[in-house]
Structures are given as C-alpha cells and as structure tokens.
Amino acid sequence: MKINMKVFITGGTGCIGQYVTLAAAERGHEVIVLSRTPGKYAPMLGMGNIKIVKGLMTDYSLMAEYAGGCDAVISIALGWGNEPVSMLTNDTLATVNLLEITEKAGVGKFIFTSSTAAMGHNRPDMDETFCNMPLNLYGSTKAAIEAYVLGFSQYFPEAGQEPRKVAIKRNVIRPGYTYATPCFEGGTTQLDPRFRDIADAVVNNKPIRIIKHDGTQFLSAGQIAKAYVSLLESDLNEQVFLALAADYITWERIASIALEEYPQSASEIELEDKGWSSTPMMYGVGKMKRVFGLEFTGEDEIREHVKWNIKMAINKKEGN
C-alpha cells in the first residue's frame, strides 16, 4: 500500500524536475522544492501540496532546515563549473553535503540524478553493470557523485569503535537525452537547441541540416518522472537505473516529423555524412522494465514536443 511522503527536491523546477515535482504531488506526496527562481513557477503552487523555497545547492543550512523532517530527498539540480575544482565544488561537494545532511536528519531515502555521461565511452549493449569511463568533467562529476551515493553505507569509525551503518536508502537514476515541453507558461525546456533549430528552419523555409544517422534513445521528462516516482515509492537500496526509451530515433526522423506537422514548409533536409554507422549503439533498459514494468518508446511524445517547438517558432516569426 502506498504511503504518502514528504519529499524535498533540488532542481524541482528544471527540465526534468518540473515533471518529477508534479508527478510526486499528483500521487499525493507533499513536495518541497529548492529553486533559484521560485517566482517563475507560481502555477505549481496551485496544487496545494507543493512548496517552493528560494535557495542554492550550496545553501547547506537552508537544505538542512527543509530536508529535515522529510521522508525522501531527490537530487536533480546541477551545479556547474568550467574547471575541475569549480565542478567539484559546485556539484560534487554540494550533492555529497546534501547526502550527509539527509542521513543526519534521519531522512529515509535519497535519489540522485546522474547521467549516461558518467558511463562515457559507447560500448555495445551498455547497461547498469558497465563500469563508468567518463569523457568530460560533466561525466566525471556524475560518476564521482554516484560513487559517493552508493559507497556511503557506513561512517568510518574512530579508533577502537565499530563502524556505524547508515540508515538511508540510496539509489541512482541515469537519464540519457531528456527533453521537456514546459508544464505551464514560462516553464523549462532543455538547453539543447536542436529541436528549436529544426522548428525555426521549417517555419522559415530554411534548409534543415542534420548529421546522417545521428540520434539517441530520447525520453520525455513526463516519461522519466514515472521512473522517479516508482523508485521513490519502492524499498530498493543501492540500485542504479538507466532511464531511456527502448527505441532509437534519429534527428533526421525528427526533422521529417516537423515537416509533416508543418506541410506548407518549403524546407528540405540536408544530411551531412560523417561515416556514422546506421546501426546504433543502444543502452539496455531492461532493468527498468523488469523492476518497475516501465518501458518507453519515443515517437508520440516527440511529435508533441515538435508541435510545441513549431508553435514557438511561429510566435517568434510573428513577433508574439
């Protein structure tokens, strides 16, 4: 039987977070969101069981105040930096501090949002059993936090003392490419401009330039939120879940969908052939299906996101 919880979410108004926040609230959980700009998200407050607090990931006393008394913490926020030390300080250190805050406060569950970037090099049939081999600071940051989250099973003892086990249940979700149609006016979408650029090209009758065979296992923020809620309401501990769609969709197919949705366009797709294989390397998402019964495909959700981007491009063209 589901028990309603009090949940603290960092990054709960971002691309993924907005949908996780709403999904948890719709399930009856009380949600407290840490946000840098809470004033932008007034529509969320209409649900009654959502509270938005202004703050940063490095506001440790504030996070301790609001995480204390909660049943679960979901870490989605990303602290950025352009150099190793700034990435370490703004994201790794901040998240590890939050992890320890939650344990000391007696919070029962901690879910960390990692990324497939932690895994790094593409290898055939990659799944949760593969070792992390990050290729950049972003991936290194995510991999480092994963190691802290999963390895924080006990406190090292002082001389002559037995180690003390932690009580908190710690799990990791690794999203791949996640896109978001905003939940409400002024809501958040992904930073990657490619959906927007395709829509702008179609509406303005410009060539749509795409790399041949380029694509991924796209997942919408609404879909991935179901994985978060399933993990939140489980009793699992020390588990990692890849969160991607089961199918591979190319950017060429997305461009074709845009042309289907705006048939008056005179745009044509121009493919740049970089010699990439037509057979994609796929992430294995079987664990999410085995454990939670969740398996997602991408095209229907992508079509709706393309339609939204076309609408935005038309508004921009018309000066609205």
PDB file of C-alpha atoms in Angstrom:
ATOM      1  CA  MET A   1       0.000   0.000   0.000  1.00  0.00           C
ATOM      2  CA  LYS A   2       1.361   3.424  -0.953  1.00  0.00           C
ATOM      3  CA  ILE A   3       2.185   5.729   1.952  1.00  0.00           C
ATOM      4  CA  ASN A   4       2.186   9.456   1.279  1.00  0.00           C
ATOM      5  CA  MET A   5       5.573  11.025   1.907  1.00  0.00           C
ATOM      6  CA  LYS A   6       7.128  14.430   2.404  1.00  0.00           C
ATOM      7  CA  VAL A   7       9.722  14.888  -0.338  1.00  0.00           C
ATOM      8  CA  PHE A   8      12.466  17.514  -0.749  1.00  0.00           C
ATOM      9  CA  ILE A   9      13.587  18.054  -4.363  1.00  0.00           C
ATOM     10  CA  THR A  10      16.537  20.114  -5.575  1.00  0.00           C
ATOM     11  CA  GLY A  11      16.134  21.261  -9.165  1.00  0.00           C
ATOM     12  CA  GLY A  12      12.412  20.561  -8.950  1.00  0.00           C
ATOM     13  CA  THR A  13      11.530  23.321 -11.414  1.00  0.00           C
ATOM     14  CA  GLY A  14      14.034  22.368 -14.127  1.00  0.00           C
ATOM     15  CA  CYS A  15      13.682  20.350 -17.330  1.00  0.00           C
ATOM     16  CA  ILE A  16      13.245  17.009 -15.557  1.00  0.00           C
ATOM     17  CA  GLY A  17      12.406  18.345 -12.122  1.00  0.00           C
ATOM     18  CA  GLN A  18       9.170  20.121 -13.058  1.00  0.00           C
ATOM     19  CA  TYR A  19       7.647  16.811 -14.137  1.00  0.00           C
ATOM     20  CA  VAL A  20       9.027  14.894 -11.143  1.00  0.00           C
ATOM     21  CA  THR A  21       7.582  17.517  -8.809  1.00  0.00           C
ATOM     22  CA  LEU A  22       4.145  17.370 -10.417  1.00  0.00           C
ATOM     23  CA  ALA A  23       4.152  13.567 -10.641  1.00  0.00           C
ATOM     24  CA  ALA A  24       5.005  13.218  -6.949  1.00  0.00           C
ATOM     25  CA  ALA A  25       2.374  15.793  -5.977  1.00  0.00           C
ATOM     26  CA  GLU A  26      -0.259  14.096  -8.113  1.00  0.00           C
ATOM     27  CA  ARG A  27       0.487  10.866  -6.248  1.00  0.00           C
ATOM     28  CA  GLY A  28      -0.431  12.655  -3.013  1.00  0.00           C
ATOM     29  CA  HIS A  29       3.071  13.333  -1.714  1.00  0.00           C
ATOM     30  CA  GLU A  30       3.920  16.669  -0.090  1.00  0.00           C
ATOM     31  CA  VAL A  31       6.727  18.281  -2.065  1.00  0.00           C
ATOM     32  CA  ILE A  32       9.215  20.979  -1.063  1.00  0.00           C
ATOM     33  CA  VAL A  33      11.251  22.309  -3.991  1.00  0.00           C
ATOM     34  CA  LEU A  34      14.556  24.176  -3.804  1.00  0.00           C
ATOM     35  CA  SER A  35      14.728  26.680  -6.679  1.00  0.00           C
ATOM     36  CA  ARG A  36      16.872  29.678  -7.587  1.00  0.00           C
ATOM     37  CA  THR A  37      13.870  31.498  -9.095  1.00  0.00           C
ATOM     38  CA  PRO A  38      10.685  30.388  -7.316  1.00  0.00           C
ATOM     39  CA  GLY A  39       8.670  33.366  -8.573  1.00  0.00           C
ATOM     40  CA  LYS A  40       8.631  31.912 -12.099  1.00  0.00           C
ATOM     41  CA  TYR A  41       6.728  28.823 -11.051  1.00  0.00           C
ATOM     42  CA  ALA A  42       3.597  30.153  -9.356  1.00  0.00           C
ATOM     43  CA  PRO A  43       1.340  27.718 -11.323  1.00  0.00           C
ATOM     44  CA  MET A  44       2.909  24.818  -9.399  1.00  0.00           C
ATOM     45  CA  LEU A  45       1.663  26.246  -6.121  1.00  0.00           C
ATOM     46  CA  GLY A  46      -1.949  25.828  -7.203  1.00  0.00           C
ATOM     47  CA  MET A  47      -1.793  22.142  -6.315  1.00  0.00           C
ATOM     48  CA  GLY A  48      -1.599  22.950  -2.609  1.00  0.00           C
ATOM     49  CA  ASN A  49       0.881  20.220  -1.694  1.00  0.00           C
ATOM     50  CA  ILE A  50       3.859  21.913  -3.401  1.00  0.00           C
ATOM     51  CA  LYS A  51       6.046  24.491  -1.653  1.00  0.00           C
ATOM     52  CA  ILE A  52       8.883  26.282  -3.451  1.00  0.00           C
ATOM     53  CA  VAL A  53      11.822  27.614  -1.431  1.00  0.00           C
ATOM     54  CA  LYS A  54      14.385  30.038  -2.844  1.00  0.00           C
ATOM     55  CA  GLY A  55      17.938  28.797  -2.485  1.00  0.00           C
ATOM     56  CA  LEU A  56      21.061  27.270  -3.997  1.00  0.00           C
ATOM     57  CA  MET A  57      22.626  23.835  -3.711  1.00  0.00           C
ATOM     58  CA  THR A  58      25.362  25.392  -1.584  1.00  0.00           C
ATOM     59  CA  ASP A  59      22.869  26.801   0.975  1.00  0.00           C
ATOM     60  CA  TYR A  60      23.560  23.899   3.321  1.00  0.00           C
ATOM     61  CA  SER A  61      21.830  25.316   6.388  1.00  0.00           C
ATOM     62  CA  LEU A  62      18.720  26.001   4.297  1.00  0.00           C
ATOM     63  CA  MET A  63      18.730  22.494   2.860  1.00  0.00           C
ATOM     64  CA  ALA A  64      19.177  21.034   6.342  1.00  0.00           C
ATOM     65  CA  GLU A  65      16.195  23.067   7.540  1.00  0.00           C
ATOM     66  CA  TYR A  66      13.857  21.853   4.818  1.00  0.00           C
ATOM     67  CA  ALA A  67      15.203  18.331   4.271  1.00  0.00           C
ATOM     68  CA  GLY A  68      14.872  17.627   7.980  1.00  0.00           C
ATOM     69  CA  GLY A  69      11.502  16.064   8.656  1.00  0.00           C
ATOM     70  CA  CYS A  70      11.202  14.755   5.098  1.00  0.00           C
ATOM     71  CA  ASP A  71      10.860  11.109   4.164  1.00  0.00           C
ATOM     72  CA  ALA A  72      12.886  11.388   0.961  1.00  0.00           C
ATOM     73  CA  VAL A  73      15.262  13.674  -0.905  1.00  0.00           C
ATOM     74  CA  ILE A  74      15.529  13.729  -4.713  1.00  0.00           C
ATOM     75  CA  SER A  75      18.632  15.464  -6.046  1.00  0.00           C
ATOM     76  CA  ILE A  76      18.110  16.755  -9.597  1.00  0.00           C
ATOM     77  CA  ALA A  77      19.794  20.181  -9.540  1.00  0.00           C
ATOM     78  CA  LEU A  78      23.113  20.628 -11.329  1.00  0.00           C
ATOM     79  CA  GLY A  79      25.812  22.963 -10.078  1.00  0.00           C
ATOM     80  CA  TRP A  80      28.038  23.951 -12.973  1.00  0.00           C
ATOM     81  CA  GLY A  81      31.684  24.955 -13.375  1.00  0.00           C
ATOM     82  CA  ASN A  82      34.169  25.258 -16.218  1.00  0.00           C
ATOM     83  CA  GLU A  83      37.171  23.791 -14.437  1.00  0.00           C
ATOM     84  CA  PRO A  84      37.753  20.664 -12.336  1.00  0.00           C
ATOM     85  CA  VAL A  85      37.759  22.441  -8.969  1.00  0.00           C
ATOM     86  CA  SER A  86      34.666  24.534  -9.697  1.00  0.00           C
ATOM     87  CA  MET A  87      32.764  21.444 -10.890  1.00  0.00           C
ATOM     88  CA  LEU A  88      33.906  19.594  -7.784  1.00  0.00           C
ATOM     89  CA  THR A  89      32.830  22.448  -5.521  1.00  0.00           C
ATOM     90  CA  ASN A  90      29.558  23.412  -7.178  1.00  0.00           C
ATOM     91  CA  ASP A  91      28.175  19.954  -7.891  1.00  0.00           C
ATOM     92  CA  THR A  92      30.063  17.026  -6.363  1.00  0.00           C
ATOM     93  CA  LEU A  93      30.720  18.634  -2.979  1.00  0.00           C
ATOM     94  CA  ALA A  94      27.269  20.219  -2.862  1.00  0.00           C
ATOM     95  CA  THR A  95      25.499  16.923  -3.553  1.00  0.00           C
ATOM     96  CA  VAL A  96      27.644  14.941  -1.118  1.00  0.00           C
ATOM     97  CA  ASN A  97      26.876  17.552   1.547  1.00  0.00           C
ATOM     98  CA  LEU A  98      23.169  17.094   0.830  1.00  0.00           C
ATOM     99  CA  LEU A  99      23.604  13.327   1.076  1.00  0.00           C
ATOM    100  CA  GLU A 100      25.161  13.613   4.535  1.00  0.00           C
ATOM    101  CA  ILE A 101      22.561  16.182   5.597  1.00  0.00           C
ATOM    102  CA  THR A 102      19.794  13.740   4.726  1.00  0.00           C
ATOM    103  CA  GLU A 103      21.394  10.901   6.700  1.00  0.00           C
ATOM    104  CA  LYS A 104      21.991  13.062   9.773  1.00  0.00           C
ATOM    105  CA  ALA A 105      18.393  14.342   9.573  1.00  0.00           C
ATOM    106  CA  GLY A 106      17.012  10.804   9.568  1.00  0.00           C
ATOM    107  CA  VAL A 107      15.597  11.026   6.040  1.00  0.00           C
ATOM    108  CA  GLY A 108      14.730   7.561   4.758  1.00  0.00           C
ATOM    109  CA  LYS A 109      15.512   7.799   1.042  1.00  0.00           C
ATOM    110  CA  PHE A 110      17.913   9.610  -1.304  1.00  0.00           C
ATOM    111  CA  ILE A 111      17.647   9.530  -5.103  1.00  0.00           C
ATOM    112  CA  PHE A 112      20.474  11.037  -7.143  1.00  0.00           C
ATOM    113  CA  THR A 113      20.106  12.123 -10.758  1.00  0.00           C
ATOM    114  CA  SER A 114      23.193  11.014 -12.648  1.00  0.00           C
ATOM    115  CA  SER A 115      23.599  10.787 -16.431  1.00  0.00           C
ATOM    116  CA  THR A 116      24.688   8.366 -19.125  1.00  0.00           C
ATOM    117  CA  ALA A 117      27.642  10.776 -19.411  1.00  0.00           C
ATOM    118  CA  ALA A 118      29.035   9.069 -16.312  1.00  0.00           C
ATOM    119  CA  MET A 119      29.410   5.891 -18.394  1.00  0.00           C
ATOM    120  CA  GLY A 120      31.425   7.659 -21.077  1.00  0.00           C
ATOM    121  CA  HIS A 121      32.703   5.591 -23.986  1.00  0.00           C
ATOM    122  CA  ASN A 122      29.930   3.978 -26.038  1.00  0.00           C
ATOM    123  CA  ARG A 123      30.176   0.207 -25.875  1.00  0.00           C
ATOM    124  CA  PRO A 124      27.761  -2.352 -27.312  1.00  0.00           C
ATOM    125  CA  ASP A 125      24.712  -3.180 -25.142  1.00  0.00           C
ATOM    126  CA  MET A 126      25.708  -0.922 -22.264  1.00  0.00           C
ATOM    127  CA  ASP A 127      23.640  -1.376 -19.125  1.00  0.00           C
ATOM    128  CA  GLU A 128      23.890  -0.701 -15.387  1.00  0.00           C
ATOM    129  CA  THR A 129      26.616  -3.361 -14.963  1.00  0.00           C
ATOM    130  CA  PHE A 130      29.169  -1.488 -17.106  1.00  0.00           C
ATOM    131  CA  CYS A 131      31.956   0.453 -15.404  1.00  0.00           C
ATOM    132  CA  ASN A 132      31.955   4.235 -15.683  1.00  0.00           C
ATOM    133  CA  MET A 133      34.528   5.720 -18.078  1.00  0.00           C
ATOM    134  CA  PRO A 134      33.614   9.439 -18.274  1.00  0.00           C
ATOM    135  CA  LEU A 135      34.947  11.547 -21.132  1.00  0.00           C
ATOM    136  CA  ASN A 136      34.492  15.059 -19.692  1.00  0.00           C
ATOM    137  CA  LEU A 137      34.103  16.985 -16.439  1.00  0.00           C
ATOM    138  CA  TYR A 138      30.321  16.686 -16.501  1.00  0.00           C
ATOM    139  CA  GLY A 139      30.522  12.897 -16.735  1.00  0.00           C
ATOM    140  CA  SER A 140      33.309  12.807 -14.146  1.00  0.00           C
ATOM    141  CA  THR A 141      31.191  14.828 -11.736  1.00  0.00           C
ATOM    142  CA  LYS A 142      28.229  12.484 -12.143  1.00  0.00           C
ATOM    143  CA  ALA A 143      30.396   9.374 -11.798  1.00  0.00           C
ATOM    144  CA  ALA A 144      32.049  10.751  -8.669  1.00  0.00           C
ATOM    145  CA  ILE A 145      28.711  11.519  -7.010  1.00  0.00           C
ATOM    146  CA  GLU A 146      27.405   8.062  -7.919  1.00  0.00           C
ATOM    147  CA  ALA A 147      30.408   6.564  -6.133  1.00  0.00           C
ATOM    148  CA  TYR A 148      29.714   8.627  -3.010  1.00  0.00           C
ATOM    149  CA  VAL A 149      25.980   7.874  -3.026  1.00  0.00           C
ATOM    150  CA  LEU A 150      26.414   4.122  -3.444  1.00  0.00           C
ATOM    151  CA  GLY A 151      29.501   3.897  -1.233  1.00  0.00           C
ATOM    152  CA  PHE A 152      28.035   5.820   1.703  1.00  0.00           C
ATOM    153  CA  SER A 153      26.991   2.655   3.517  1.00  0.00           C
ATOM    154  CA  GLN A 154      28.689   3.399   6.828  1.00  0.00           C
ATOM    155  CA  TYR A 155      30.650   6.003   8.742  1.00  0.00           C
ATOM    156  CA  PHE A 156      34.314   5.239   9.274  1.00  0.00           C
ATOM    157  CA  PRO A 157      34.845   4.568  12.963  1.00  0.00           C
ATOM    158  CA  GLU A 158      37.068   6.446  15.315  1.00  0.00           C
ATOM    159  CA  ALA A 159      39.885   4.481  16.891  1.00  0.00           C
ATOM    160  CA  GLY A 160      38.556   1.472  18.746  1.00  0.00           C
ATOM    161  CA  GLN A 161      34.955   1.876  17.563  1.00  0.00           C
ATOM    162  CA  GLU A 162      32.818  -0.271  15.312  1.00  0.00           C
ATOM    163  CA  PRO A 163      31.654   1.307  12.030  1.00  0.00           C
ATOM    164  CA  ARG A 164      28.109   2.657  12.077  1.00  0.00           C
ATOM    165  CA  LYS A 165      25.861   1.729   9.177  1.00  0.00           C
ATOM    166  CA  VAL A 166      23.802   4.484   7.590  1.00  0.00           C
ATOM    167  CA  ALA A 167      20.032   4.135   7.608  1.00  0.00           C
ATOM    168  CA  ILE A 168      19.245   5.994   4.406  1.00  0.00           C
ATOM    169  CA  LYS A 169      18.339   4.080   1.242  1.00  0.00           C
ATOM    170  CA  ARG A 170      20.385   5.425  -1.666  1.00  0.00           C
ATOM    171  CA  ASN A 171      19.593   4.955  -5.352  1.00  0.00           C
ATOM    172  CA  VAL A 172      20.637   6.442  -8.691  1.00  0.00           C
ATOM    173  CA  ILE A 173      18.732   7.277 -11.879  1.00  0.00           C
ATOM    174  CA  ARG A 174      20.830   7.765 -15.041  1.00  0.00           C
ATOM    175  CA  PRO A 175      18.880   9.677 -17.687  1.00  0.00           C
ATOM    176  CA  GLY A 176      20.018   9.866 -21.267  1.00  0.00           C
ATOM    177  CA  TYR A 177      18.752  12.592 -23.598  1.00  0.00           C
ATOM    178  CA  THR A 178      15.706  14.018 -21.818  1.00  0.00           C
ATOM    179  CA  TYR A 179      13.585  16.753 -23.388  1.00  0.00           C
ATOM    180  CA  ALA A 180      10.681  18.695 -21.944  1.00  0.00           C
ATOM    181  CA  THR A 181       7.687  20.567 -23.229  1.00  0.00           C
ATOM    182  CA  PRO A 182       7.090  23.062 -20.387  1.00  0.00           C
ATOM    183  CA  CYS A 183       4.340  22.073 -17.971  1.00  0.00           C
ATOM    184  CA  PHE A 184       2.939  25.603 -17.995  1.00  0.00           C
ATOM    185  CA  GLU A 185       3.544  29.070 -19.451  1.00  0.00           C
ATOM    186  CA  GLY A 186       7.132  30.058 -18.705  1.00  0.00           C
ATOM    187  CA  GLY A 187       8.173  26.547 -17.681  1.00  0.00           C
ATOM    188  CA  THR A 188      11.518  24.968 -18.510  1.00  0.00           C
ATOM    189  CA  THR A 189      12.647  23.162 -21.642  1.00  0.00           C
ATOM    190  CA  GLN A 190      16.003  21.507 -22.420  1.00  0.00           C
ATOM    191  CA  LEU A 191      19.111  23.567 -23.142  1.00  0.00           C
ATOM    192  CA  ASP A 192      19.951  21.679 -26.357  1.00  0.00           C
ATOM    193  CA  PRO A 193      18.758  23.947 -29.233  1.00  0.00           C
ATOM    194  CA  ARG A 194      18.310  21.257 -31.900  1.00  0.00           C
ATOM    195  CA  PHE A 195      14.534  20.800 -31.552  1.00  0.00           C
ATOM    196  CA  ARG A 196      14.168  24.583 -31.668  1.00  0.00           C
ATOM    197  CA  ASP A 197      16.535  24.936 -34.626  1.00  0.00           C
ATOM    198  CA  ILE A 198      14.622  22.338 -36.659  1.00  0.00           C
ATOM    199  CA  ALA A 199      11.335  24.112 -35.949  1.00  0.00           C
ATOM    200  CA  ASP A 200      12.812  27.517 -36.856  1.00  0.00           C
ATOM    201  CA  ALA A 201      14.156  26.129 -40.136  1.00  0.00           C
ATOM    202  CA  VAL A 202      10.805  24.544 -41.058  1.00  0.00           C
ATOM    203  CA  VAL A 203       8.763  27.656 -40.264  1.00  0.00           C
ATOM    204  CA  ASN A 204      11.188  29.950 -42.098  1.00  0.00           C
ATOM    205  CA  ASN A 205      11.701  27.694 -45.147  1.00  0.00           C
ATOM    206  CA  LYS A 206      15.391  27.175 -44.472  1.00  0.00           C
ATOM    207  CA  PRO A 207      17.448  24.006 -45.000  1.00  0.00           C
ATOM    208  CA  ILE A 208      17.363  21.553 -42.100  1.00  0.00           C
ATOM    209  CA  ARG A 209      20.945  20.418 -41.603  1.00  0.00           C
ATOM    210  CA  ILE A 210      21.310  17.052 -39.905  1.00  0.00           C
ATOM    211  CA  ILE A 211      24.142  14.564 -39.381  1.00  0.00           C
ATOM    212  CA  LYS A 212      23.218  11.280 -41.031  1.00  0.00           C
ATOM    213  CA  HIS A 213      22.318   8.513 -38.540  1.00  0.00           C
ATOM    214  CA  ASP A 214      22.682  10.891 -35.571  1.00  0.00           C
ATOM    215  CA  GLY A 215      20.106  10.166 -32.872  1.00  0.00           C
ATOM    216  CA  THR A 216      19.521   8.614 -29.475  1.00  0.00           C
ATOM    217  CA  GLN A 217      17.015   6.910 -27.171  1.00  0.00           C
ATOM    218  CA  PHE A 218      15.002  10.065 -26.492  1.00  0.00           C
ATOM    219  CA  LEU A 219      12.887  10.178 -23.331  1.00  0.00           C
ATOM    220  CA  SER A 220      10.472  12.934 -22.361  1.00  0.00           C
ATOM    221  CA  ALA A 221      10.572  14.461 -18.893  1.00  0.00           C
ATOM    222  CA  GLY A 222       6.998  13.283 -18.380  1.00  0.00           C
ATOM    223  CA  GLN A 223       8.050   9.707 -19.077  1.00  0.00           C
ATOM    224  CA  ILE A 224      11.127   9.782 -16.867  1.00  0.00           C
ATOM    225  CA  ALA A 225       9.072  11.195 -13.985  1.00  0.00           C
ATOM    226  CA  LYS A 226       7.292   7.827 -13.829  1.00  0.00           C
ATOM    227  CA  ALA A 227      10.635   6.155 -13.136  1.00  0.00           C
ATOM    228  CA  TYR A 228      11.380   8.609 -10.313  1.00  0.00           C
ATOM    229  CA  VAL A 229       8.008   8.043  -8.664  1.00  0.00           C
ATOM    230  CA  SER A 230       8.350   4.267  -8.973  1.00  0.00           C
ATOM    231  CA  LEU A 231      11.782   4.392  -7.332  1.00  0.00           C
ATOM    232  CA  LEU A 232      10.584   6.859  -4.687  1.00  0.00           C
ATOM    233  CA  GLU A 233       7.745   4.558  -3.661  1.00  0.00           C
ATOM    234  CA  SER A 234       9.940   1.432  -3.603  1.00  0.00           C
ATOM    235  CA  ASP A 235      12.046  -0.021  -0.800  1.00  0.00           C
ATOM    236  CA  LEU A 236      15.093  -0.507  -3.028  1.00  0.00           C
ATOM    237  CA  ASN A 237      18.587   0.403  -1.917  1.00  0.00           C
ATOM    238  CA  GLU A 238      21.920   0.896  -3.697  1.00  0.00           C
ATOM    239  CA  GLN A 239      20.435   0.448  -7.171  1.00  0.00           C
ATOM    240  CA  VAL A 240      21.201   2.195 -10.474  1.00  0.00           C
ATOM    241  CA  PHE A 241      18.604   2.554 -13.234  1.00  0.00           C
ATOM    242  CA  LEU A 242      19.191   3.701 -16.789  1.00  0.00           C
ATOM    243  CA  ALA A 243      16.253   5.827 -17.890  1.00  0.00           C
ATOM    244  CA  LEU A 244      15.955   5.985 -21.675  1.00  0.00           C
ATOM    245  CA  ALA A 245      13.443   4.958 -24.294  1.00  0.00           C
ATOM    246  CA  ALA A 246      13.678   1.448 -25.707  1.00  0.00           C
ATOM    247  CA  ASP A 247      13.836   2.726 -29.308  1.00  0.00           C
ATOM    248  CA  TYR A 248      16.413   4.781 -31.210  1.00  0.00           C
ATOM    249  CA  ILE A 249      15.150   7.830 -33.117  1.00  0.00           C
ATOM    250  CA  THR A 250      17.324   9.877 -35.468  1.00  0.00           C
ATOM    251  CA  TRP A 251      17.337  13.635 -35.815  1.00  0.00           C
ATOM    252  CA  GLU A 252      16.502  13.036 -39.466  1.00  0.00           C
ATOM    253  CA  ARG A 253      13.257  11.379 -38.358  1.00  0.00           C
ATOM    254  CA  ILE A 254      12.535  14.317 -36.032  1.00  0.00           C
ATOM    255  CA  ALA A 255      13.039  16.705 -38.948  1.00  0.00           C
ATOM    256  CA  SER A 256      10.631  14.596 -41.026  1.00  0.00           C
ATOM    257  CA  ILE A 257       8.042  14.832 -38.243  1.00  0.00           C
ATOM    258  CA  ALA A 258       8.434  18.619 -38.246  1.00  0.00           C
ATOM    259  CA  LEU A 259       7.777  18.715 -41.988  1.00  0.00           C
ATOM    260  CA  GLU A 260       4.721  16.504 -41.503  1.00  0.00           C
ATOM    261  CA  GLU A 261       3.374  18.868 -38.862  1.00  0.00           C
ATOM    262  CA  TYR A 262       4.072  21.985 -40.971  1.00  0.00           C
ATOM    263  CA  PRO A 263       3.379  20.751 -44.515  1.00  0.00           C
ATOM    264  CA  GLN A 264       3.385  24.242 -46.056  1.00  0.00           C
ATOM    265  CA  SER A 265       7.131  24.464 -45.440  1.00  0.00           C
ATOM    266  CA  ALA A 266       9.499  24.577 -48.425  1.00  0.00           C
ATOM    267  CA  SER A 267      12.379  23.320 -46.272  1.00  0.00           C
ATOM    268  CA  GLU A 268      14.409  20.298 -47.231  1.00  0.00           C
ATOM    269  CA  ILE A 269      16.574  18.038 -45.103  1.00  0.00           C
ATOM    270  CA  GLU A 270      20.294  18.202 -45.850  1.00  0.00           C
ATOM    271  CA  LEU A 271      22.279  15.266 -44.475  1.00  0.00           C
ATOM    272  CA  GLU A 272      25.958  15.506 -43.608  1.00  0.00           C
ATOM    273  CA  ASP A 273      27.548  12.095 -43.922  1.00  0.00           C
ATOM    274  CA  LYS A 274      30.312  11.638 -41.359  1.00  0.00           C
ATOM    275  CA  GLY A 275      30.506   7.917 -41.970  1.00  0.00           C
ATOM    276  CA  TRP A 276      28.497   7.042 -38.856  1.00  0.00           C
ATOM    277  CA  SER A 277      27.040   3.557 -38.772  1.00  0.00           C
ATOM    278  CA  SER A 278      23.345   3.036 -39.458  1.00  0.00           C
ATOM    279  CA  THR A 279      23.341   0.515 -36.603  1.00  0.00           C
ATOM    280  CA  PRO A 280      23.252   2.495 -33.359  1.00  0.00           C
ATOM    281  CA  MET A 281      24.869   1.513 -30.091  1.00  0.00           C
ATOM    282  CA  MET A 282      21.982   1.083 -27.682  1.00  0.00           C
ATOM    283  CA  TYR A 283      21.729   1.319 -23.909  1.00  0.00           C
ATOM    284  CA  GLY A 284      19.983  -1.632 -22.294  1.00  0.00           C
ATOM    285  CA  VAL A 285      16.852  -0.516 -20.424  1.00  0.00           C
ATOM    286  CA  GLY A 286      15.649  -3.945 -19.394  1.00  0.00           C
ATOM    287  CA  LYS A 287      16.195  -3.358 -15.673  1.00  0.00           C
ATOM    288  CA  MET A 288      13.617  -0.569 -15.559  1.00  0.00           C
ATOM    289  CA  LYS A 289      11.125  -2.902 -17.229  1.00  0.00           C
ATOM    290  CA  ARG A 290      11.945  -5.896 -15.021  1.00  0.00           C
ATOM    291  CA  VAL A 291      11.743  -3.991 -11.747  1.00  0.00           C
ATOM    292  CA  PHE A 292       9.048  -1.385 -12.393  1.00  0.00           C
ATOM    293  CA  GLY A 293       7.285  -2.670 -15.502  1.00  0.00           C
ATOM    294  CA  LEU A 294       8.273   0.544 -17.303  1.00  0.00           C
ATOM    295  CA  GLU A 295       9.237   0.580 -20.969  1.00  0.00           C
ATOM    296  CA  PHE A 296       9.015   3.730 -23.065  1.00  0.00           C
ATOM    297  CA  THR A 297       9.011   4.431 -26.778  1.00  0.00           C
ATOM    298  CA  GLY A 298       9.682   7.853 -28.123  1.00  0.00           C
ATOM    299  CA  GLU A 299       7.856   8.998 -31.243  1.00  0.00           C
ATOM    300  CA  ASP A 300       4.429  10.030 -29.915  1.00  0.00           C
ATOM    301  CA  GLU A 301       5.940  12.211 -27.190  1.00  0.00           C
ATOM    302  CA  ILE A 302       8.495  13.615 -29.632  1.00  0.00           C
ATOM    303  CA  ARG A 303       5.749  14.585 -32.079  1.00  0.00           C
ATOM    304  CA  GLU A 304       4.014  16.623 -29.381  1.00  0.00           C
ATOM    305  CA  HIS A 305       7.306  18.315 -28.497  1.00  0.00           C
ATOM    306  CA  VAL A 306       7.968  19.109 -32.162  1.00  0.00           C
ATOM    307  CA  LYS A 307       4.488  20.647 -32.460  1.00  0.00           C
ATOM    308  CA  TRP A 308       5.188  22.829 -29.418  1.00  0.00           C
ATOM    309  CA  ASN A 309       8.504  23.990 -30.897  1.00  0.00           C
ATOM    310  CA  ILE A 310       6.797  24.817 -34.190  1.00  0.00           C
ATOM    311  CA  LYS A 311       4.225  26.861 -32.293  1.00  0.00           C
ATOM    312  CA  MET A 312       7.060  28.762 -30.560  1.00  0.00           C
ATOM    313  CA  ALA A 313       8.794  29.336 -33.920  1.00  0.00           C
ATOM    314  CA  ILE A 314       5.582  30.698 -35.451  1.00  0.00           C
ATOM    315  CA  ASN A 315       5.078  33.048 -32.489  1.00  0.00           C
ATOM    316  CA  LYS A 316       8.662  34.247 -32.855  1.00  0.00           C
ATOM    317  CA  LYS A 317       8.211  34.835 -36.576  1.00  0.00           C
ATOM    318  CA  GLU A 318       5.002  36.778 -35.995  1.00  0.00           C
ATOM    319  CA  GLY A 319       6.602  38.812 -33.218  1.00  0.00           C
ATOM    320  CA  ASN A 320       4.363  37.411 -30.464  1.00  0.00           C
TER     321      ASN A 320
END
